[in-house]
XYZ file of C-alpha atoms in Angstrom:
662
model
C 89.132 159.474 179.122
C 85.459 159.191 178.158
C 83.016 158.359 180.955
C 81.919 155.117 179.371
C 85.451 153.722 179.303
C 86.278 155.162 182.725
C 83.426 153.170 184.241
C 84.550 150.163 182.307
C 88.065 150.375 183.713
C 86.537 150.571 187.168
C 84.957 147.183 186.554
C 88.335 145.876 185.441
C 90.057 147.107 188.558
C 87.424 145.716 190.895
C 87.337 142.284 189.295
C 89.524 139.726 190.973
C 87.429 136.939 192.403
C 87.396 133.442 190.970
C 84.541 133.055 188.519
C 81.580 130.903 189.338
C 81.449 130.011 185.658
C 83.025 126.623 185.029
C 84.891 125.639 181.902
C 83.303 122.572 180.422
C 85.057 119.243 180.770
C 85.044 116.775 177.865
C 81.684 115.148 177.358
C 80.320 112.690 174.859
C 77.841 114.257 172.472
C 74.360 112.863 172.884
C 72.845 111.559 169.703
C 69.235 112.321 168.931
C 67.190 111.329 165.925
C 67.023 113.689 162.967
C 63.253 113.580 163.285
C 63.433 114.958 166.840
C 65.935 117.572 165.734
C 63.624 118.737 162.956
C 60.572 118.732 165.244
C 62.251 120.793 167.953
C 64.895 123.106 166.520
C 66.702 125.392 168.940
C 65.100 128.737 169.654
C 65.997 131.338 167.051
C 67.841 133.482 169.586
C 70.288 130.619 170.196
C 71.671 131.191 166.687
C 71.758 134.971 167.080
C 73.706 134.919 170.346
C 77.306 135.950 170.261
C 79.379 132.759 170.595
C 79.771 131.706 174.227
C 83.519 131.639 173.588
C 84.664 134.249 171.087
C 88.400 133.803 171.582
C 90.970 131.958 173.664
C 94.674 132.786 173.867
C 97.638 131.005 175.451
C 100.163 132.796 177.653
C 103.739 132.674 176.321
C 104.913 129.793 178.519
C 101.611 127.897 178.467
C 100.879 128.486 182.146
C 97.534 130.204 181.600
C 94.771 130.708 179.082
C 92.576 133.769 178.713
C 89.085 132.910 177.459
C 86.707 135.583 176.162
C 83.139 134.711 177.163
C 79.897 136.393 176.130
C 77.153 136.805 178.701
C 74.164 138.259 176.921
C 75.280 141.733 175.904
C 78.280 141.708 178.247
C 81.723 140.160 178.084
C 83.846 138.355 180.674
C 87.500 137.427 180.390
C 88.307 134.277 182.334
C 91.873 133.403 183.318
C 92.473 129.666 183.789
C 95.586 127.868 184.953
C 97.379 124.831 183.534
C 95.042 122.498 185.390
C 92.086 124.173 183.605
C 90.897 125.728 186.856
C 89.535 129.303 186.768
C 91.778 131.777 188.612
C 89.735 134.933 188.140
C 87.210 136.604 185.901
C 87.490 140.126 184.509
C 84.169 141.807 183.826
C 84.436 143.715 180.538
C 80.917 145.115 180.356
C 79.196 145.734 177.023
C 82.126 147.261 175.150
C 82.873 145.890 171.668
C 85.867 143.644 172.387
C 87.847 143.120 169.174
C 90.926 141.200 170.351
C 92.720 139.777 173.363
C 96.385 138.805 173.570
C 99.147 138.132 176.070
C 101.979 140.650 176.118
C 103.869 138.636 178.737
C 103.237 135.831 181.240
C 101.183 138.115 183.500
C 100.090 140.920 181.174
C 97.009 140.940 178.945
C 96.082 143.368 176.180
C 92.374 143.943 175.554
C 91.410 145.832 172.383
C 88.012 147.516 172.033
C 86.397 149.624 169.370
C 84.084 152.542 169.857
C 82.024 154.635 167.418
C 82.622 158.357 167.885
C 80.604 161.290 166.610
C 83.104 163.625 164.938
C 82.922 167.364 165.611
C 82.458 170.035 162.982
C 85.489 170.385 160.720
C 86.085 166.685 160.077
C 85.308 165.172 156.680
C 83.199 162.308 158.062
C 80.391 162.292 160.604
C 81.458 159.198 162.577
C 84.568 157.113 163.074
C 85.251 153.694 164.581
C 88.293 153.997 166.850
C 90.291 151.336 168.697
C 91.389 151.503 172.315
C 93.733 149.193 174.233
C 93.610 148.353 177.942
C 96.636 146.759 179.609
C 95.650 144.386 182.412
C 98.006 142.745 184.896
C 96.979 139.392 186.363
C 99.037 140.173 189.471
C 96.840 140.956 192.438
C 96.585 144.645 193.139
C 98.101 145.919 189.883
C 94.859 146.394 187.943
C 94.544 147.964 184.507
C 95.342 151.124 182.559
C 94.440 152.544 179.196
C 97.006 153.017 176.418
C 98.236 156.651 176.181
C 96.175 157.712 179.203
C 99.240 159.441 180.740
C 100.127 161.432 177.613
C 98.335 164.776 177.279
C 99.409 165.168 173.648
C 98.096 161.763 172.464
C 94.395 160.868 172.307
C 93.493 157.580 173.955
C 93.070 155.539 170.800
C 95.413 153.716 168.467
C 95.762 153.893 164.688
C 97.777 150.683 164.318
C 99.169 147.785 166.343
C 102.753 146.784 165.543
C 103.166 144.120 168.212
C 104.889 143.587 171.551
C 108.550 142.785 172.081
C 109.939 141.268 175.282
C 113.403 142.013 176.640
C 113.788 140.017 179.834
C 111.243 141.495 182.210
C 110.694 144.536 180.001
C 107.618 144.638 177.796
C 107.467 147.156 174.969
C 104.323 147.685 172.917
C 104.464 149.394 169.534
C 101.445 151.400 168.410
C 100.782 154.179 165.958
C 98.644 157.113 167.052
C 97.991 160.742 166.190
C 99.343 163.627 168.259
C 97.850 166.902 169.385
C 99.835 170.118 169.049
C 100.228 172.676 171.790
C 98.661 176.048 171.093
C 99.743 178.686 173.564
C 97.557 178.828 176.640
C 94.781 176.901 174.876
C 96.456 173.615 175.684
C 96.547 170.848 173.105
C 94.493 171.027 169.903
C 94.010 168.824 166.854
C 96.891 168.920 164.363
C 96.423 166.291 161.628
C 95.400 162.654 161.342
C 98.699 161.182 160.111
C 99.961 158.768 162.784
C 103.325 158.575 164.544
C 104.866 155.373 165.878
C 105.292 155.033 169.646
C 107.134 152.604 171.891
C 105.113 152.116 175.065
C 106.599 150.630 178.226
C 103.828 148.304 179.388
C 105.003 148.461 182.993
C 105.655 152.191 183.488
C 102.937 153.306 181.026
C 105.348 155.776 179.414
C 105.231 156.336 175.641
C 108.169 157.420 173.481
C 107.804 158.559 169.877
C 110.191 156.525 167.675
C 108.718 157.062 164.203
C 107.685 160.390 162.746
C 104.469 160.910 160.812
C 104.362 161.268 157.061
C 104.028 164.676 155.465
C 100.734 165.767 153.885
C 99.686 163.595 150.951
C 101.785 160.649 152.080
C 101.347 157.601 154.318
C 103.779 155.631 156.462
C 103.786 152.127 157.939
C 106.379 150.199 159.889
C 107.672 146.721 160.733
C 109.021 146.356 164.254
C 111.657 143.811 165.245
C 113.315 142.939 168.525
C 115.306 146.194 168.542
C 112.630 148.614 167.399
C 111.929 149.766 163.842
C 113.238 147.271 161.271
C 111.633 148.815 158.187
C 109.475 151.780 157.154
C 107.472 152.213 153.961
C 106.338 155.599 152.699
C 103.847 156.050 149.865
C 103.028 159.203 147.937
C 99.238 159.084 147.684
C 99.207 161.368 144.659
C 101.842 159.814 142.396
C 102.014 156.259 143.782
C 105.775 156.474 144.271
C 106.935 154.455 147.267
C 110.152 153.766 149.150
C 111.129 151.087 151.660
C 113.819 151.912 154.232
C 115.528 149.773 156.844
C 115.942 150.791 160.477
C 119.049 152.799 159.545
C 116.997 154.828 157.032
C 118.719 153.244 154.050
C 116.454 152.747 151.018
C 116.321 149.026 150.201
C 113.457 149.019 147.669
C 111.346 151.513 145.749
C 108.815 151.684 142.959
C 105.628 153.192 141.631
C 102.113 151.794 141.972
C 99.430 154.033 140.502
C 96.807 152.982 143.023
C 99.234 152.834 145.982
C 98.442 149.152 146.455
C 101.666 148.419 148.280
C 102.209 147.564 151.916
C 104.455 146.004 154.506
C 103.705 142.415 155.493
C 106.209 141.128 158.042
C 109.779 140.366 158.917
C 111.049 137.260 157.157
C 111.545 133.951 158.914
C 115.099 134.714 160.108
C 114.472 138.373 160.968
C 117.066 139.579 158.436
C 114.608 140.282 155.624
C 111.345 142.166 155.218
C 108.333 141.095 153.158
C 106.179 143.608 151.309
C 103.268 143.385 148.885
C 102.727 145.146 145.585
C 99.956 144.720 143.056
C 101.812 144.563 139.760
C 98.867 144.460 137.332
C 95.104 144.959 137.348
C 94.335 141.261 136.798
C 96.728 139.925 139.429
C 96.746 139.505 143.150
C 99.138 141.596 145.191
C 102.480 139.824 144.821
C 104.757 139.411 147.821
C 108.444 140.193 147.693
C 111.269 139.599 150.177
C 114.308 141.861 150.415
C 117.274 141.743 152.830
C 117.230 144.490 155.440
C 120.862 145.138 154.637
C 119.911 145.761 150.995
C 119.790 143.617 147.894
C 117.473 142.511 145.096
C 113.826 141.876 146.058
C 112.721 138.351 145.222
C 109.206 136.912 144.882
C 107.922 135.331 148.086
C 105.237 132.609 148.265
C 104.459 132.861 144.559
C 100.977 131.692 143.505
C 99.899 131.299 147.141
C 96.819 133.111 148.442
C 97.411 133.878 152.117
C 94.556 134.441 154.563
C 96.505 134.665 157.817
C 100.137 135.092 158.887
C 101.660 133.461 161.956
C 104.474 135.365 163.686
C 106.723 134.640 166.648
C 107.276 136.978 169.608
C 109.945 138.920 167.703
C 107.691 139.676 164.743
C 109.198 137.117 162.377
C 106.920 135.222 160.015
C 106.872 131.532 160.963
C 103.962 130.293 158.858
C 100.675 131.086 157.167
C 97.214 129.800 156.336
C 95.886 129.801 152.778
C 92.690 131.529 151.698
C 90.741 128.257 151.824
C 89.890 127.564 155.465
C 89.815 123.855 154.646
C 93.563 123.934 154.050
C 95.810 123.245 157.069
C 98.247 125.931 158.215
C 101.771 125.823 156.821
C 104.728 126.329 159.171
C 108.373 126.737 158.188
C 109.713 124.980 161.306
C 109.624 121.208 160.744
C 108.724 120.376 164.352
C 105.852 122.829 164.374
C 104.718 121.708 160.911
C 104.642 118.065 162.012
C 102.713 118.908 165.160
C 100.282 121.125 163.264
C 99.584 118.514 160.577
C 99.023 115.871 163.245
C 96.638 118.085 165.209
C 94.559 119.032 162.163
C 94.424 115.391 161.021
C 92.997 114.396 164.409
C 89.761 116.244 163.557
C 88.678 114.563 160.287
C 85.732 116.148 158.532
C 86.023 119.363 160.576
C 87.408 122.800 159.916
C 90.221 122.807 162.491
C 92.018 126.082 163.161
C 95.066 126.315 165.411
C 94.384 129.513 167.342
C 97.453 129.636 169.567
C 100.245 127.767 171.280
C 102.869 128.014 173.977
C 106.305 129.096 172.836
C 107.743 125.637 173.492
C 105.091 124.139 171.161
C 103.769 121.856 173.904
C 100.256 123.273 174.335
C 97.883 124.265 171.543
C 94.439 125.862 171.372
C 92.309 124.495 168.520
C 88.873 125.561 167.295
C 86.708 123.231 165.190
C 83.424 123.704 163.323
C 81.557 122.250 160.362
C 79.224 119.332 159.897
C 77.882 118.201 163.263
C 79.840 120.921 165.084
C 78.535 124.392 165.898
C 81.964 125.421 167.181
C 84.130 123.662 169.760
C 87.315 124.673 171.589
C 90.031 122.147 172.402
C 93.254 122.172 174.397
C 95.953 119.881 173.011
C 98.985 118.831 175.075
C 101.575 117.717 172.534
C 103.997 116.570 175.247
C 101.552 113.965 176.586
C 99.276 113.461 173.597
C 96.287 114.474 175.706
C 93.367 116.637 174.643
C 90.336 118.224 176.278
C 87.277 120.084 175.102
C 86.930 123.232 177.173
C 83.980 125.005 175.594
C 81.465 125.369 172.793
C 80.349 128.387 170.809
C 76.658 127.462 170.768
C 75.973 124.832 173.419
C 72.231 124.717 172.663
C 72.901 123.837 169.012
C 74.103 120.272 169.386
C 75.685 118.321 166.557
C 72.449 116.652 165.459
C 70.842 120.082 165.055
C 73.531 121.386 162.716
C 72.379 121.404 159.102
C 74.566 119.450 156.696
C 77.029 121.675 154.831
C 78.612 120.789 151.476
C 80.417 122.481 148.618
C 78.511 122.521 145.329
C 80.206 123.169 141.994
C 78.469 124.597 138.958
C 79.064 126.487 135.711
C 77.986 130.048 134.984
C 76.126 130.805 131.772
C 79.315 132.143 130.190
C 81.234 128.955 131.072
C 83.075 130.180 134.183
C 83.479 127.481 136.832
C 81.925 128.449 140.172
C 81.188 126.913 143.548
C 79.151 127.664 146.637
C 78.246 126.351 150.075
C 74.912 124.558 150.505
C 73.373 124.201 153.970
C 70.431 121.813 154.271
C 67.731 121.778 156.953
C 68.242 119.003 159.538
C 65.810 116.109 159.291
C 64.287 117.098 155.946
C 64.645 115.346 152.619
C 66.714 117.540 150.258
C 63.986 117.742 147.646
C 61.970 120.750 146.394
C 63.038 122.861 149.358
C 62.464 126.609 149.622
C 65.702 128.507 149.084
C 67.571 131.326 150.777
C 70.182 132.772 148.421
C 72.830 134.313 150.701
C 75.690 136.074 148.847
C 78.643 137.133 150.994
C 79.855 140.664 151.603
C 83.038 142.246 150.361
C 82.776 141.350 147.563
C 86.450 140.440 148.140
C 85.629 137.505 150.410
C 84.334 133.950 150.087
C 82.369 131.270 151.892
C 83.581 127.818 152.853
C 82.365 124.822 154.819
C 81.942 125.933 158.428
C 79.210 126.731 160.942
C 77.556 129.930 159.734
C 75.109 131.187 162.368
C 72.724 132.945 159.984
C 72.717 130.187 157.365
C 72.127 127.581 160.064
C 69.282 129.650 161.567
C 67.420 129.690 158.254
C 68.172 126.003 157.680
C 66.729 125.162 161.103
C 63.439 126.678 159.908
C 63.240 124.429 156.849
C 65.146 126.370 154.176
C 68.029 125.307 151.992
C 70.661 128.050 152.087
C 73.103 128.627 149.237
C 76.166 130.883 149.647
C 77.700 131.290 146.172
C 81.314 132.204 145.556
C 80.510 134.371 142.545
C 83.207 135.864 140.315
C 85.206 138.413 142.294
C 85.348 136.135 145.346
C 88.704 135.357 146.957
C 88.562 131.555 146.931
C 90.293 131.245 143.580
C 93.180 132.820 141.674
C 93.684 136.495 140.876
C 92.115 136.151 137.427
C 88.902 134.872 139.032
C 88.876 137.821 141.410
C 89.513 140.262 138.558
C 86.593 138.704 136.639
C 84.291 140.563 139.028
C 85.622 143.992 138.058
C 82.883 146.030 136.408
C 80.305 143.283 136.972
C 78.279 144.735 139.852
C 74.680 144.182 138.809
C 75.926 142.151 135.826
C 77.625 138.773 135.744
C 78.225 138.812 139.502
C 74.449 138.940 139.826
C 73.664 136.266 137.244
C 76.195 133.973 138.929
C 73.658 133.805 141.767
C 70.831 132.958 139.371
C 72.928 130.222 137.785
C 73.334 128.706 141.248
C 69.552 128.584 141.595
C 69.297 126.820 138.234
C 71.892 124.211 139.295
C 70.104 123.438 142.559
C 66.746 123.234 140.750
C 68.137 120.841 138.144
C 69.286 118.549 140.932
C 65.813 118.669 142.451
C 67.105 120.081 145.732
C 65.121 123.313 145.654
C 61.932 124.717 144.185
C 63.153 127.741 142.162
C 59.766 129.432 142.477
C 60.251 129.632 146.267
C 63.447 131.648 146.656
C 64.329 134.714 148.727
C 67.658 136.538 148.795
C 69.357 137.647 152.027
C 72.697 139.441 152.234
C 74.812 141.992 154.101
C 77.068 144.766 152.803
C 77.855 143.774 149.185
C 75.457 140.872 149.768
C 72.863 143.500 150.711
C 73.502 145.246 147.400
C 73.022 141.919 145.615
C 69.763 141.379 147.524
C 68.416 144.756 146.357
C 69.649 144.166 142.812
C 67.959 140.762 142.811
C 64.500 142.333 143.001
C 65.122 145.619 141.144
C 67.719 145.076 138.416
C 66.463 141.502 138.052
C 62.845 140.439 137.743
C 60.960 137.285 138.665
C 63.822 135.672 140.574
C 62.954 136.093 144.264
C 59.854 136.295 146.443
C 61.511 138.720 148.861
C 64.794 140.432 149.661
C 66.491 141.110 153.000
C 69.273 143.701 152.702
C 71.498 144.268 155.751
C 73.730 147.373 155.608
C 73.390 147.451 151.816
C 74.771 149.730 149.157
C 71.868 151.092 147.149
C 73.420 154.080 145.370
C 76.883 153.331 143.954
C 77.328 156.854 142.635
C 76.781 158.238 146.152
C 79.275 155.681 147.495
C 81.970 156.763 145.028
C 81.522 160.441 145.798
C 81.682 159.718 149.540
C 84.832 157.594 149.196
C 86.616 160.221 147.112
C 85.601 162.975 149.552
C 86.770 160.996 152.601
C 90.085 160.213 150.870
C 90.819 163.913 150.470
C 89.870 163.919 146.776
C 92.486 161.266 146.059
C 92.861 160.365 142.400
C 94.057 156.951 143.528
C 90.760 156.255 145.260
C 88.912 157.149 142.062
C 91.265 154.935 140.009
C 90.810 151.983 142.360
C 87.038 152.351 142.375
C 87.048 152.644 138.565
C 88.833 149.305 138.358
C 86.324 147.721 140.734
C 83.132 149.225 139.315
C 84.096 149.855 135.700
C 82.964 153.002 133.905
C 81.843 155.265 136.750
C 79.406 157.083 134.469
C 77.395 153.853 134.253
C 76.950 153.412 138.012
C 73.416 154.850 138.007
C 72.407 152.030 135.664
C 73.371 149.379 138.265
C 72.249 151.226 141.399
C 69.074 149.672 142.895
C 67.902 153.065 144.183
C 67.264 154.161 140.597
C 65.069 151.128 139.958
C 62.919 151.218 143.076
C 59.835 151.450 140.882
C 60.818 148.113 139.304
C 60.959 146.239 142.618
C 58.905 143.075 142.139
C 59.080 141.678 145.692
C 58.887 143.027 149.265
C 62.146 144.400 150.684
C 63.402 144.444 154.281
C 66.170 146.956 155.030
C 68.188 146.610 158.251
C 71.003 149.025 159.026
C 73.142 149.981 162.022
C 72.966 153.648 162.944
C 76.681 153.599 163.839
C 77.804 152.004 160.563
C 81.007 153.756 159.436
C 81.609 151.440 156.446
C 78.279 151.767 154.638
C 76.462 154.768 156.135
C 72.804 154.268 157.028
C 71.845 156.902 154.452
C 72.230 154.152 151.836
C 69.198 152.429 153.400
C 67.170 155.493 154.309
C 67.452 156.851 150.759
C 66.426 153.458 149.354
C 63.445 153.400 151.708
C 62.384 156.853 150.484
C 62.625 155.706 146.861
C 60.551 152.589 147.558
C 57.984 154.637 149.457
C 57.703 157.116 146.582
C 57.222 154.226 144.138
C 54.539 152.662 146.337
C 56.503 149.427 146.751
C 56.267 147.209 149.859
C 59.241 147.611 152.183
C 60.222 147.819 155.835
C 63.168 149.752 157.277
C 64.637 148.757 160.649
C 67.219 151.080 162.176
C 69.571 149.254 164.555
C 70.413 151.634 167.377
C 74.058 151.575 168.470
C 75.014 148.944 165.875
C 77.972 149.065 163.502
C 78.633 147.364 160.157
C 79.452 143.970 161.652
C 76.458 143.223 163.914
C 78.782 143.352 166.912
C 76.128 143.708 169.608
C 74.089 140.790 170.910
C 70.746 142.610 171.140
C 70.796 144.031 167.618
C 72.160 140.789 166.165
C 69.182 138.971 167.692
C 66.792 141.657 166.437
C 68.264 141.387 162.935
C 67.803 137.623 162.771
C 64.303 137.780 164.237
C 63.221 140.405 161.705
C 64.872 138.624 158.766
C 63.422 135.181 159.495
C 59.935 136.538 160.189
C 60.005 138.541 156.948
C 61.080 135.516 154.901
C 58.540 133.228 156.567
C 55.795 135.716 155.785
C 56.713 136.076 152.125
C 58.136 132.616 151.414
C 56.813 130.048 153.926
C 58.897 126.908 154.325
C 55.806 124.687 154.591
């Protein structure tokens, strides 16, 4: 066990006292004038803070909640009882907490991630690994780390396949790599293809139940109440794939040249399995359902874009949420569907997400955000009809200080229908405002009406913020997503410009006072906006950007083990790979017509920091104004409070210097 996590577990074991932090009781929001809100916006660091409550989960029988609280750079996990009284607080330190869940009525699972420097001999330099700590709420039982008792398994997981309960027995299912024994040298690295393990969450013992794939292949599993229900194996060279049931009988097979197939879930009755397969280049991955006993696969949820799946405690799919966060969740059970629809309808004008519930469907956790709401957590008691607000994400950003958010529709220059999210500064007339163009990352993602901390921060300083869902975004059908293929630096970029034109025509913004701010793909778009394009923006802020697409392709292919499928997939996304230099901002640094701010995490394993350092060198050589900020200890997602605050402070100051709001 590494020293950092060992010390962290010590904090877990020592924690046991009741927290002095109190969960908020329902209060009436105080109304202030928009003039006062505009005159005294919250401090900038209030927007950059990690949400006070990042997650809340219900125990299986609704007797307790676990609430994940941020405290500066540290995390606390508070356990509260049915009466909403704190029972204890678990100090989690400054680790990057990724998920919390209940395995049983008195057992919590806490998932972290950690960036590791890889030793010589590995293809990459760094890797983001996940670790799981099992914590018992029973006094004196403490916590332990997954696989800490197994000498032949490193203490990190490759995949989480859920927990199954059998009376008082709790079994967790995780994939992980194994070491091999080498004579007297002990255990040494073998290969990185994971095995599937069943872990007894009480005795800490792990048993291998699924073998790893052979070289050049991958395996994934679906786990039911009795262990492995299905296993899919894919040949990463040919694209041939097979789907077997728990008795190792092949129940489906096929060929997908880019290996874009995968297991989804058990079906609603537990007797079928759902898998995905992308059947053509201009289509979404279709879902199919096939009986575990064998039979003909049939389409499942045709023409439905799914963002999230809801499962029961046996791994069966019981519902889903569509890709548009404004849409309510859909549940197959009529009682749950009726309750869900009623709960969502009780928060009109808000984005209401049902985050969890007790297994008897009597108690629900709901999160809301949107206009007038910077993020609020609610407990709903369906048996009594009662509700309570138990916390807020950003308590200093009250409803009157939340900039108005609306969806704007417009048409691209080639006639394609587009939309985007507009956030307006509180207390200011929406006329001739300075603009922040803020394209999302991905690019396979999209923006919708919600509280966006960075957009709201800029709006609080007097800027209109527009987040366009350009072609290639995931808010529309598969054809719309495919329309982005080969359009990096092309129509995906001009979709942003067309959004500026629409807002200018409506008189909302002054098009001569625009800056572009983005992260990941959005960072690429920010760089392209002032290098591949000219005269559009006064400045560009690029967070973890891609600057050299050719370098990105070569890195991806190398890290995939020279996979032809990786090259094929990237060719579909980027188009003719030989043309990538012509849409890479690094090759047009001498054309940059506005100052550029580069911000990049040193521990970024998705877009390595070299993409920013090389861009900085090119700008320096060309004599163009730029600033590079290296974020120590930060990853691709701005996970740490200190660097998130530093990022926002740098970005806002840079924009205010080059494009003042007043």
